[in-house]
Coordinates of C-alpha atoms in Angstrom, one line a residue:
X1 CA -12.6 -6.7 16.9
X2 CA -10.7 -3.5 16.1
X3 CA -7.0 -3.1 17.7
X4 CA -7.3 -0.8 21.4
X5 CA -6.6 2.3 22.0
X6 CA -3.3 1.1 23.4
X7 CA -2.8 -0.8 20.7
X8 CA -3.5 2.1 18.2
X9 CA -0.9 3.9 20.0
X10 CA 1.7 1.5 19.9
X11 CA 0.5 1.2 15.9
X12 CA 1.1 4.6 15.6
X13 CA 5.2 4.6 16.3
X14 CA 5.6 2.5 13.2
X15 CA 8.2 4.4 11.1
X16 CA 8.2 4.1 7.3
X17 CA 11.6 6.3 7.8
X18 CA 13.1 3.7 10.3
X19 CA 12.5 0.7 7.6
X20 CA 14.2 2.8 5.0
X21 CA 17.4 2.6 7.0
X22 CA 16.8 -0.8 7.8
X23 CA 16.5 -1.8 4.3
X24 CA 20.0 0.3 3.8
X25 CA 21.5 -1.6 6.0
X26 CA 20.8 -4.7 3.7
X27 CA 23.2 -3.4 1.2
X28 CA 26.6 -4.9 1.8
X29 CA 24.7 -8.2 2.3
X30 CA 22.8 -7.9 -0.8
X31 CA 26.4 -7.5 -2.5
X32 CA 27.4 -10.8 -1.2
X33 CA 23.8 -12.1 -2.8
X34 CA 21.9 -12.5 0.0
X35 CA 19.0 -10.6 2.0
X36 CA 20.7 -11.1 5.2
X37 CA 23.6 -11.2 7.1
X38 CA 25.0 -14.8 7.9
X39 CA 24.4 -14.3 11.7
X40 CA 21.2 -13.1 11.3
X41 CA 19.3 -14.7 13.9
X42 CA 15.9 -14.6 11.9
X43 CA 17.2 -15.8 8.4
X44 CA 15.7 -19.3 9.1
X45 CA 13.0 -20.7 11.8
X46 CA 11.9 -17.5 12.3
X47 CA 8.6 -17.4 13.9
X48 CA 10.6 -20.0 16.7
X49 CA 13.2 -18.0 17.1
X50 CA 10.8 -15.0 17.4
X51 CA 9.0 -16.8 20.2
X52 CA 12.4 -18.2 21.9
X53 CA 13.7 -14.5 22.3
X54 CA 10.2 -12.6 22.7
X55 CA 9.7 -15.1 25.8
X56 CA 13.3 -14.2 27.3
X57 CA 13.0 -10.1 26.7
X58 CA 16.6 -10.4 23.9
X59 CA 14.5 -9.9 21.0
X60 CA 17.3 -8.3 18.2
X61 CA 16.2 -4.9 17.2
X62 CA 18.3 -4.1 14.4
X63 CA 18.2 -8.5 13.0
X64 CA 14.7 -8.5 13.2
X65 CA 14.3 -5.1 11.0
X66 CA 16.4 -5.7 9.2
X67 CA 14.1 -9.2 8.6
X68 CA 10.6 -7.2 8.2
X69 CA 12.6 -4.7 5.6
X70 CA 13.8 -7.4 3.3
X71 CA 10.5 -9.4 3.7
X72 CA 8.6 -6.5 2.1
X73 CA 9.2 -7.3 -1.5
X74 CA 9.4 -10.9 -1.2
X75 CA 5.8 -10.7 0.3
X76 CA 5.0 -9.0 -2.7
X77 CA 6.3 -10.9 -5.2
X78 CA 4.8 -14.0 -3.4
X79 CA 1.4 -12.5 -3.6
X80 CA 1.5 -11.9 -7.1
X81 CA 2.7 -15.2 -8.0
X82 CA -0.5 -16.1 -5.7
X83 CA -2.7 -14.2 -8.1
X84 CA -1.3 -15.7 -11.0
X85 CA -2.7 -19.0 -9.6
X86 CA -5.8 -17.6 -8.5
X87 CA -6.4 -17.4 -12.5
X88 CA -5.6 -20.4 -13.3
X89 CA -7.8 -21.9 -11.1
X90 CA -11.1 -19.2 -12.1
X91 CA -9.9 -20.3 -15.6
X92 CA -10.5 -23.8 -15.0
X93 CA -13.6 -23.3 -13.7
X94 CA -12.8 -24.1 -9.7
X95 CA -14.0 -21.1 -8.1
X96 CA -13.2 -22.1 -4.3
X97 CA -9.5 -22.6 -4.9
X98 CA -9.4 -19.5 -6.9
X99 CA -11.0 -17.9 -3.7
X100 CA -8.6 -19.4 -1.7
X101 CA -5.6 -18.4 -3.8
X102 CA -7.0 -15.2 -4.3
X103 CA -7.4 -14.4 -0.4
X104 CA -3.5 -15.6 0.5
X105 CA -2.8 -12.6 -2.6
X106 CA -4.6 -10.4 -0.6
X107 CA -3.0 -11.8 2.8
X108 CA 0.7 -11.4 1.3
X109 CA -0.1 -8.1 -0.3
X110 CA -1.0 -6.4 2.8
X111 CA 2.0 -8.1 5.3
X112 CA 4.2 -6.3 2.4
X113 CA 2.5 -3.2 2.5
X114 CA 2.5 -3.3 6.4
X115 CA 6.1 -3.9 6.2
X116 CA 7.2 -1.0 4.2
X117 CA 5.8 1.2 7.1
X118 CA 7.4 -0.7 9.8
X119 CA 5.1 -3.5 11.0
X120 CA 5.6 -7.2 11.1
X121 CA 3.4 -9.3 11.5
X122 CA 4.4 -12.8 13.0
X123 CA 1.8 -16.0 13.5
X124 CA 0.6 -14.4 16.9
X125 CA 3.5 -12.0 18.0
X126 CA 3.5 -8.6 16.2
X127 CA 6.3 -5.9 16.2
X128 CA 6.3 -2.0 15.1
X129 CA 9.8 -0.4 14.1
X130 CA 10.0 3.1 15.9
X131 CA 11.7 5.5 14.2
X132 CA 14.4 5.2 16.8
X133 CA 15.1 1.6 15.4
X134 CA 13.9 0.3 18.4
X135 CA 11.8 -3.0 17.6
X136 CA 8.5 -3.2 20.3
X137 CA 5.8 -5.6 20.1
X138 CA 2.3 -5.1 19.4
X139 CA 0.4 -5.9 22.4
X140 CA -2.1 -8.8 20.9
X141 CA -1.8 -12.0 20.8
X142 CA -4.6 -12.4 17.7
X143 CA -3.1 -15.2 14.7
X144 CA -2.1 -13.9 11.4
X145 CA -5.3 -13.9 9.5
X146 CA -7.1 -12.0 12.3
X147 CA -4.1 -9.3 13.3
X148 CA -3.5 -8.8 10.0
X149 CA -6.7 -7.2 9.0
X150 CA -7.1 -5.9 12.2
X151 CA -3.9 -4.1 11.7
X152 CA -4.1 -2.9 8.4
X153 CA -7.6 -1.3 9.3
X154 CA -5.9 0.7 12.2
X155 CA -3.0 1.8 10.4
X156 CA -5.3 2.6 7.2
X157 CA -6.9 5.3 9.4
X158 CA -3.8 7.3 10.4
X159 CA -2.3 10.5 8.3
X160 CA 0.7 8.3 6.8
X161 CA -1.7 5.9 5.3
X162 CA -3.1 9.4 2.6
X163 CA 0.5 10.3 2.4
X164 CA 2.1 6.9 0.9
X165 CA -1.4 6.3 -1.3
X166 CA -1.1 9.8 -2.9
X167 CA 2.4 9.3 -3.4
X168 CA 2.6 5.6 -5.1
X169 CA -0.5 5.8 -7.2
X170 CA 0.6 7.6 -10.4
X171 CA -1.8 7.8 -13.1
X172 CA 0.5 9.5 -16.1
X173 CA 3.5 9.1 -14.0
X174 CA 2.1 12.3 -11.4
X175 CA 1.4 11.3 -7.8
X176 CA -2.8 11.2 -7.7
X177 CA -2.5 13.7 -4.8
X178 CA -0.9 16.8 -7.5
X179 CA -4.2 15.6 -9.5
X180 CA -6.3 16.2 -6.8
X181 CA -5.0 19.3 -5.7
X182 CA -5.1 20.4 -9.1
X183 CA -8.7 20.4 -9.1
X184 CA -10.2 23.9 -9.3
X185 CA -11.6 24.8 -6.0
X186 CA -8.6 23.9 -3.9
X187 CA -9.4 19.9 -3.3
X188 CA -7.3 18.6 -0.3
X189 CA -6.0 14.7 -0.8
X190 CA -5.5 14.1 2.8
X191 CA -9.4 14.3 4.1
X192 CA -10.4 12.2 0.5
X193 CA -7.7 9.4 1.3
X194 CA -9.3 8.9 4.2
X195 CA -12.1 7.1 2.9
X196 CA -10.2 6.2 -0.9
X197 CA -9.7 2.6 0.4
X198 CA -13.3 2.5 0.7
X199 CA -14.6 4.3 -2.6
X200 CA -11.7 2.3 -4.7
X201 CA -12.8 -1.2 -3.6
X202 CA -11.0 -1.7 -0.5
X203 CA -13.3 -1.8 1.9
X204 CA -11.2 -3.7 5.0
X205 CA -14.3 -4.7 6.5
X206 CA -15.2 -6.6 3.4
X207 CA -11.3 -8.3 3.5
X208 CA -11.9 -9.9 6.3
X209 CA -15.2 -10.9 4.6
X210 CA -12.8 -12.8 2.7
X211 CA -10.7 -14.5 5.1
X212 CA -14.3 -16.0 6.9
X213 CA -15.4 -17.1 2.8
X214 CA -11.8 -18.7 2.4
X215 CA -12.3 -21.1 5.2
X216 CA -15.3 -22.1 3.8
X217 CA -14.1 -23.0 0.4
X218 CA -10.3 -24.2 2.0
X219 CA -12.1 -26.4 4.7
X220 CA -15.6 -27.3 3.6
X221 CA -16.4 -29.7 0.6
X222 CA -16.8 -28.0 -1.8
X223 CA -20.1 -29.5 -3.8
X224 CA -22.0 -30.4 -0.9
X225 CA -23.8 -27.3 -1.4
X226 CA -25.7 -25.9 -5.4
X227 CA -23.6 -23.1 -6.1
X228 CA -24.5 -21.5 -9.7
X229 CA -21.3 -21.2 -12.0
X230 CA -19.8 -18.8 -14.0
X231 CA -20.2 -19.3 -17.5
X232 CA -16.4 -20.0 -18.9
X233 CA -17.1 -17.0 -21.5
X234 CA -17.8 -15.1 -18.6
X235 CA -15.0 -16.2 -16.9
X236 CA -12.5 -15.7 -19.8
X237 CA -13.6 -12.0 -20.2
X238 CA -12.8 -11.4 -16.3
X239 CA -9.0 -12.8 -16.7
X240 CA -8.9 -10.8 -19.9
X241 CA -10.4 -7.3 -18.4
X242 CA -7.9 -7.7 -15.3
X243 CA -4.5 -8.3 -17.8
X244 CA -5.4 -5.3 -19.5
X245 CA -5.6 -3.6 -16.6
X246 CA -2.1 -4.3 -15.6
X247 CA -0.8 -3.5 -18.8
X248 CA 2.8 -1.1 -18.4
X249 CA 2.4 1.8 -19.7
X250 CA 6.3 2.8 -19.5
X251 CA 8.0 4.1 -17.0
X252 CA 4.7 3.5 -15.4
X253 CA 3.7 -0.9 -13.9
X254 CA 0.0 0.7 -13.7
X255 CA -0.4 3.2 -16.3
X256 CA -4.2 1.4 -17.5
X257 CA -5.5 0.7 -13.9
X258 CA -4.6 3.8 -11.9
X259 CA -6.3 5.8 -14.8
X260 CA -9.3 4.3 -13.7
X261 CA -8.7 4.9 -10.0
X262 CA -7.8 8.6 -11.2
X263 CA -11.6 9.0 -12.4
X264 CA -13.3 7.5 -9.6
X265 CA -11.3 9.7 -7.3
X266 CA -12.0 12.5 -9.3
X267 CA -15.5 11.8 -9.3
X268 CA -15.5 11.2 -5.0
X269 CA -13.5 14.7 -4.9
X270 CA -16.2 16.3 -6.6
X271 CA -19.2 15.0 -4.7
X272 CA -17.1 16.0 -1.1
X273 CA -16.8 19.1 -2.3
X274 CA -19.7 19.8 -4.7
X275 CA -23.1 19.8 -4.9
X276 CA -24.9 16.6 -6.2
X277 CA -25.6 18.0 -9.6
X278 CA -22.2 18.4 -10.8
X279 CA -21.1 15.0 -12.4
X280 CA -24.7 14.7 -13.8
X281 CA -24.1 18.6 -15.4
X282 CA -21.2 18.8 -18.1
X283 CA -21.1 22.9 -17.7
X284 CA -20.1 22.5 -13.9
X285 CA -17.9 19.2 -14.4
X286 CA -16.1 19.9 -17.6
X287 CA -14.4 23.0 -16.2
X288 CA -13.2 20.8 -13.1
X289 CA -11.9 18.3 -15.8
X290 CA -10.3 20.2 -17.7
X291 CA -8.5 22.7 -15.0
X292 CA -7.0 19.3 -13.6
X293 CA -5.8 18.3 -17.0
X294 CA -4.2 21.1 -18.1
X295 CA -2.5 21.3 -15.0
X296 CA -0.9 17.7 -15.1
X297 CA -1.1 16.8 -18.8
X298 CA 1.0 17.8 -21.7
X299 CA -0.9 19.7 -24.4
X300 CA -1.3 16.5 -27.1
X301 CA -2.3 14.2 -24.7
X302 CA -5.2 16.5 -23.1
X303 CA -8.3 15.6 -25.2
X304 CA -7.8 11.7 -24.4
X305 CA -7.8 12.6 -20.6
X306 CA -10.5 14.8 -20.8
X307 CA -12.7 12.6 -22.9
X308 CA -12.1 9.5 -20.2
X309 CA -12.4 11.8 -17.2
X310 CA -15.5 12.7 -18.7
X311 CA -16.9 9.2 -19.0
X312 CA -17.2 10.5 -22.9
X313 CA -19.1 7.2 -25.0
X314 CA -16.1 8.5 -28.3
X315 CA -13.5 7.1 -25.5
X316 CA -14.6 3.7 -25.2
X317 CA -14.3 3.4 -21.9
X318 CA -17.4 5.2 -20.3
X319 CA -18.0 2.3 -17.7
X320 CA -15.7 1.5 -15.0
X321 CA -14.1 -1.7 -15.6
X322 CA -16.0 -4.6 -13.9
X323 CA -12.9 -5.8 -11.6
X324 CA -13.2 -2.3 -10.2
X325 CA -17.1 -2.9 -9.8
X326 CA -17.0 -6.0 -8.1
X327 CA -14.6 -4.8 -5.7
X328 CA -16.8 -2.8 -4.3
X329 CA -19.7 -5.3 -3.6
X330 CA -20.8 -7.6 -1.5
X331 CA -21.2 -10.8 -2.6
X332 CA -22.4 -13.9 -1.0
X333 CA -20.3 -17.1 -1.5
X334 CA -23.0 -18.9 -3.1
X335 CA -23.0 -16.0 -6.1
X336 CA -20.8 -17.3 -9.0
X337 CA -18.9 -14.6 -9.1
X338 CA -18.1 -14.2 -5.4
X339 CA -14.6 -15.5 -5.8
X340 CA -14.2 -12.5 -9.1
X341 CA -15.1 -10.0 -6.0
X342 CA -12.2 -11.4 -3.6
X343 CA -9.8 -11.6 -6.7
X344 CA -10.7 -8.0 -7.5
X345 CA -9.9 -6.5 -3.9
X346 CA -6.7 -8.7 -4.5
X347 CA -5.9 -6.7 -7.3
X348 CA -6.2 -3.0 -5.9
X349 CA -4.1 -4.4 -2.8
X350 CA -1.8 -5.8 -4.9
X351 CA -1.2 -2.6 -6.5
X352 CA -1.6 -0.9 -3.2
X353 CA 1.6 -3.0 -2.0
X354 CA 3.6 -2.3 -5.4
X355 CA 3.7 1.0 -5.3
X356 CA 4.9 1.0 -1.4
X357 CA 7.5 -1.5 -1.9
X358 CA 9.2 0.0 -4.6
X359 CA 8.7 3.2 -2.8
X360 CA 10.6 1.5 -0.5
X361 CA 13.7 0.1 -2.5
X362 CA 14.1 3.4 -4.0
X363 CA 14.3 5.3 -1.0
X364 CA 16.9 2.9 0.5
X365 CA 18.8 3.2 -2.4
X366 CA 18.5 0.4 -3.7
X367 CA 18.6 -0.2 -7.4
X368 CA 16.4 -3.6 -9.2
X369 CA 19.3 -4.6 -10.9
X370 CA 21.5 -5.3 -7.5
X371 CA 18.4 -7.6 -6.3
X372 CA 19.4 -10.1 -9.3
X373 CA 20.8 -12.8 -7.5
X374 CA 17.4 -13.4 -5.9
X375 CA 15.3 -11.9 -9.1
X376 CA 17.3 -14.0 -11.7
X377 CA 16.8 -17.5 -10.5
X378 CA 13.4 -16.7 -9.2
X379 CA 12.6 -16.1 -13.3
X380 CA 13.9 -19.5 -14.1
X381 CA 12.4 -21.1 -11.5
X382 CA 9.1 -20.2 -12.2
X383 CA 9.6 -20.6 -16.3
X384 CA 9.8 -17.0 -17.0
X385 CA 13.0 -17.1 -18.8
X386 CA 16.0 -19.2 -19.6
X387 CA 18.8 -16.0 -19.6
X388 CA 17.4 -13.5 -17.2
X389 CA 16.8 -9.8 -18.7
X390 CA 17.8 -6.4 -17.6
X391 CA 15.7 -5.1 -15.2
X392 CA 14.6 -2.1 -17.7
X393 CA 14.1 -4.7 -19.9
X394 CA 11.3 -6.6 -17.9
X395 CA 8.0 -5.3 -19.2
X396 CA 9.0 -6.5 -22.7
X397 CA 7.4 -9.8 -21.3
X398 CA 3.9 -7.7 -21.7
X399 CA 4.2 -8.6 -25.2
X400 CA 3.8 -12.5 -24.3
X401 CA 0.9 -11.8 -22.8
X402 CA -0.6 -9.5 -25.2
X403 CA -0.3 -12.2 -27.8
X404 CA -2.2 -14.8 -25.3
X405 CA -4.8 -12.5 -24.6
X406 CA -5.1 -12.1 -28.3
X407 CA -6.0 -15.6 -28.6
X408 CA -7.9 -15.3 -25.6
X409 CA -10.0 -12.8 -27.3
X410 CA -10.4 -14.6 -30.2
X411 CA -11.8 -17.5 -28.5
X412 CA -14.4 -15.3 -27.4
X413 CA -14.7 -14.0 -30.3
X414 CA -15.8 -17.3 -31.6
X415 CA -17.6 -18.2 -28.5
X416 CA -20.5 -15.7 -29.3
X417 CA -21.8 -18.1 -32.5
X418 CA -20.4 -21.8 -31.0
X419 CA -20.5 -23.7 -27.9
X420 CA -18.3 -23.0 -25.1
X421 CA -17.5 -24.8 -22.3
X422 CA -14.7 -25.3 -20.0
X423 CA -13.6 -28.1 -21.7
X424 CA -13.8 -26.0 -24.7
X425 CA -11.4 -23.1 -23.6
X426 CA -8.7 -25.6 -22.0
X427 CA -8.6 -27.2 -25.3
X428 CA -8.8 -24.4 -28.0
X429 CA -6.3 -22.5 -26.1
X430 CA -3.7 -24.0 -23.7
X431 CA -0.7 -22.2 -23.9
X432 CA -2.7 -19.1 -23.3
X433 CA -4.5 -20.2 -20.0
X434 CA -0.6 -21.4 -19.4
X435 CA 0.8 -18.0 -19.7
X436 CA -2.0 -15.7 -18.0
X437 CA -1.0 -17.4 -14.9
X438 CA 2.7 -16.0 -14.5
X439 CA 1.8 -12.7 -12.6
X440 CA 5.3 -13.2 -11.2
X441 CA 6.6 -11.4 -13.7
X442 CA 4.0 -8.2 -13.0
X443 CA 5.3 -8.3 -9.5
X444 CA 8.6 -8.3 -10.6
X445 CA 8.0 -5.2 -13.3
X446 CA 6.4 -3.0 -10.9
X447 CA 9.3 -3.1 -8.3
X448 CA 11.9 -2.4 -11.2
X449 CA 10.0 0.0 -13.3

């Protein structure tokens, strides 16, 4: 059931601004290489001590935002790293725990995202950050992996939501809402964002879809049923297609996937605004194309934005890409790909949480580099590296992956006139099913780039 109208209301005082100056407050802390201060009340136990001091009314305003502030990016680069295994496991040809990796990405993605705009959400006791720094709580009692939806539906629907998704998606490096005001015609963002979760892939209804399908495959056993699989080739060319989509595109983490979220708001600006027959007539949609491109792209780089735009065949990329597709459908969980669909909507969250977090550390001041004392080890705990880089430094790693989805591609490649099998991909190419798991490394990217 959706949040009340009280409950909106409450919702409603969340304050991104009001988590910026929490998150300032971190800084003499971070200097001492930690998060949190020492007598932070929340640093360990948390959801106890939550309870303990909810119960008595002595609930710590300032400790506890100071908590949901510094929890933002950790969230993220937890659901990442969540991701990375929801590969692994598609890769090896276990859909269910890739489903259920895939929906604790989309989980983690969306309690950072509602943390960089002041919410926290806590097993079953919720708080909003006003913008006074007051800390109230959410009047439900609903568990995590009902409120949470619940929560990101409501605050999906309110002004702020258009405002921070027009301002962290950047296809080119320009917010999209400049690209969408730059259509000819005088295109609004905020009335389009409304329903841009929805035409992008992110559908909340369908997320919670997700969470119902992950207790199936976390609780139930898992061949009692005939479930159809996805051909390994099948599956290779999904991990592939979603790697290249994340590929940086300096300064930009997203250069390759919010293009394509650039053309398929394009295309939902025009039919709001337009009549049917424009995307279908070249004569009315070119123009539109091309005043938006002029105004946002330098001169030698115009003909390549036009021709994608334009879903032109000489691009190479008329067709959306299929991540994007299956986002946006329903699947039932006995359809191979069903878990591809919940690692998709993963995906777009994931980048939806990115952009907000580091929209986050940047407003607070605070610089990638100064997060090393957590970022560092993280890398060598989770094999990344050995000596840590510098944080402008960090997409240099692409080029390990590149080379693994090389072979990848090659495998493929191969595929089309041999056998393939599962057993056959694990064995032909190990180090790369190795490496296209280590999505930590994206997380970390976009939050320094």
């Amino acid at each position: 059931m959706p949040l009340t109208a009280v409950q909106k209301s409450r919702l409603s005082d969340a304050s991104s601004s009001a988590v910026v100056g929490s998150a300032r407050r971190l800084v003499p802390h971070l200097s001492d290489d930690r998060w949190l201060g020492k007598r932070n009340r929340y640093r360990a136990l948390t959801i106890d001590a939550i309870e303990a001091d909810d119960k008595a009314h002595t609930v710590r305003d300032r400790q506890l935002a100071e908590y949901i502030a510094s929890s933002a990016p950790l969230h993220c680069c937890d659901a990442w790293s969540y991701f990375g295994r929801a590969i692994g496991c598609h890769l090896h040809g276990d859909p269910n725990a890739a489903l259920h990796l895939a929906y604790y990405a989309e989980l983690r993605a969306a309690m950072s995202l509602l943390g960089t705009q002041g919410i926290g959400i806590f097993s079953n006791r919720h708080f909003v950050i006003k913008q006074d720094g007051a800390v109230v709580r959410l009047c439900t009692n609903k568990r995590t992996h009902v409120a949470t939806w619940e929560v990101l539906e409501a605050w999906a629907n309110l002004p702020r939501a258009a405002e921070l998704l027009g301002k962290v998606l950047r296809p080119g490096g320009r917010p999209m809402s400049e690209w969408v005001s730059a259509i000819p015609g005088g295109v609004s963002w905020q009335p389009l964002a409304t329903d841009w979760l929805v035409t992008m892939g992110l559908d909340l209804r369908l997320l919670s879809k997700d969470r119902e399908a992950r207790n199936e495959a976390s609780y139930r056993p898992m061949y009692l049923r005939q479930c159809a699989s996805l051909p390994s080739m099948d599956a290779a060319s999904v991990a592939e297609e979603m790697w290249h989509l994340l590929e940086p595109a300096p300064p930009l983490s997203f250069g390759q996937l919010d293009r394509h979220l650039l053309r398929l708001t394009l295309e939902a600006a025009v039919k709001s605004t337009q009549d049917t027959g424009f995307l279908g007539d070249p004569l009315k949609f070119s123009p539109l194309v091309q005043g938006m491109v002029n105004a946002c792209v330098e001169s030698d780089l115009r003909h390549l934005w036009t021709g994608f735009l334009e879903r032109s065949t000489v691009s190479g990329e008329a067709d959306d890409p299929r991540t994007i597709t299956l986002a946006r459908k329903v699947r039932e969980v006995t359809d191979p790909d069903h878990h591809v669909a919940v690692m998709a909507r993963a995906l777009l969250l994931l980048r939806v949480a990115s952009g907000a977090t580091r929209q986050l550390l940047m407003d607070s001041g605070i610089g990638f580099e100064r997060l090393g004392f957590w970022w560092h080890p993280y890398g060598v705990g989770r094999g990344l590296w050995d000596v840590p880089p510098m944080a402008s430094e960090l997409t240099n790693g692409w080029a390990d992956f590149q080379a693994a989805l090389e072979d990848l591609r090659g495998w493929l490649d191969r595929g089309v006139t041999s056998d393939t099998s599962y057993r056959n991909l694990l064995a032909d190419v190990p180090q790369t099913m190795t490496t296209l798991t280590n999505m930590e490394l994206v997380g970390l990217w976009s939050l320094a780039s």
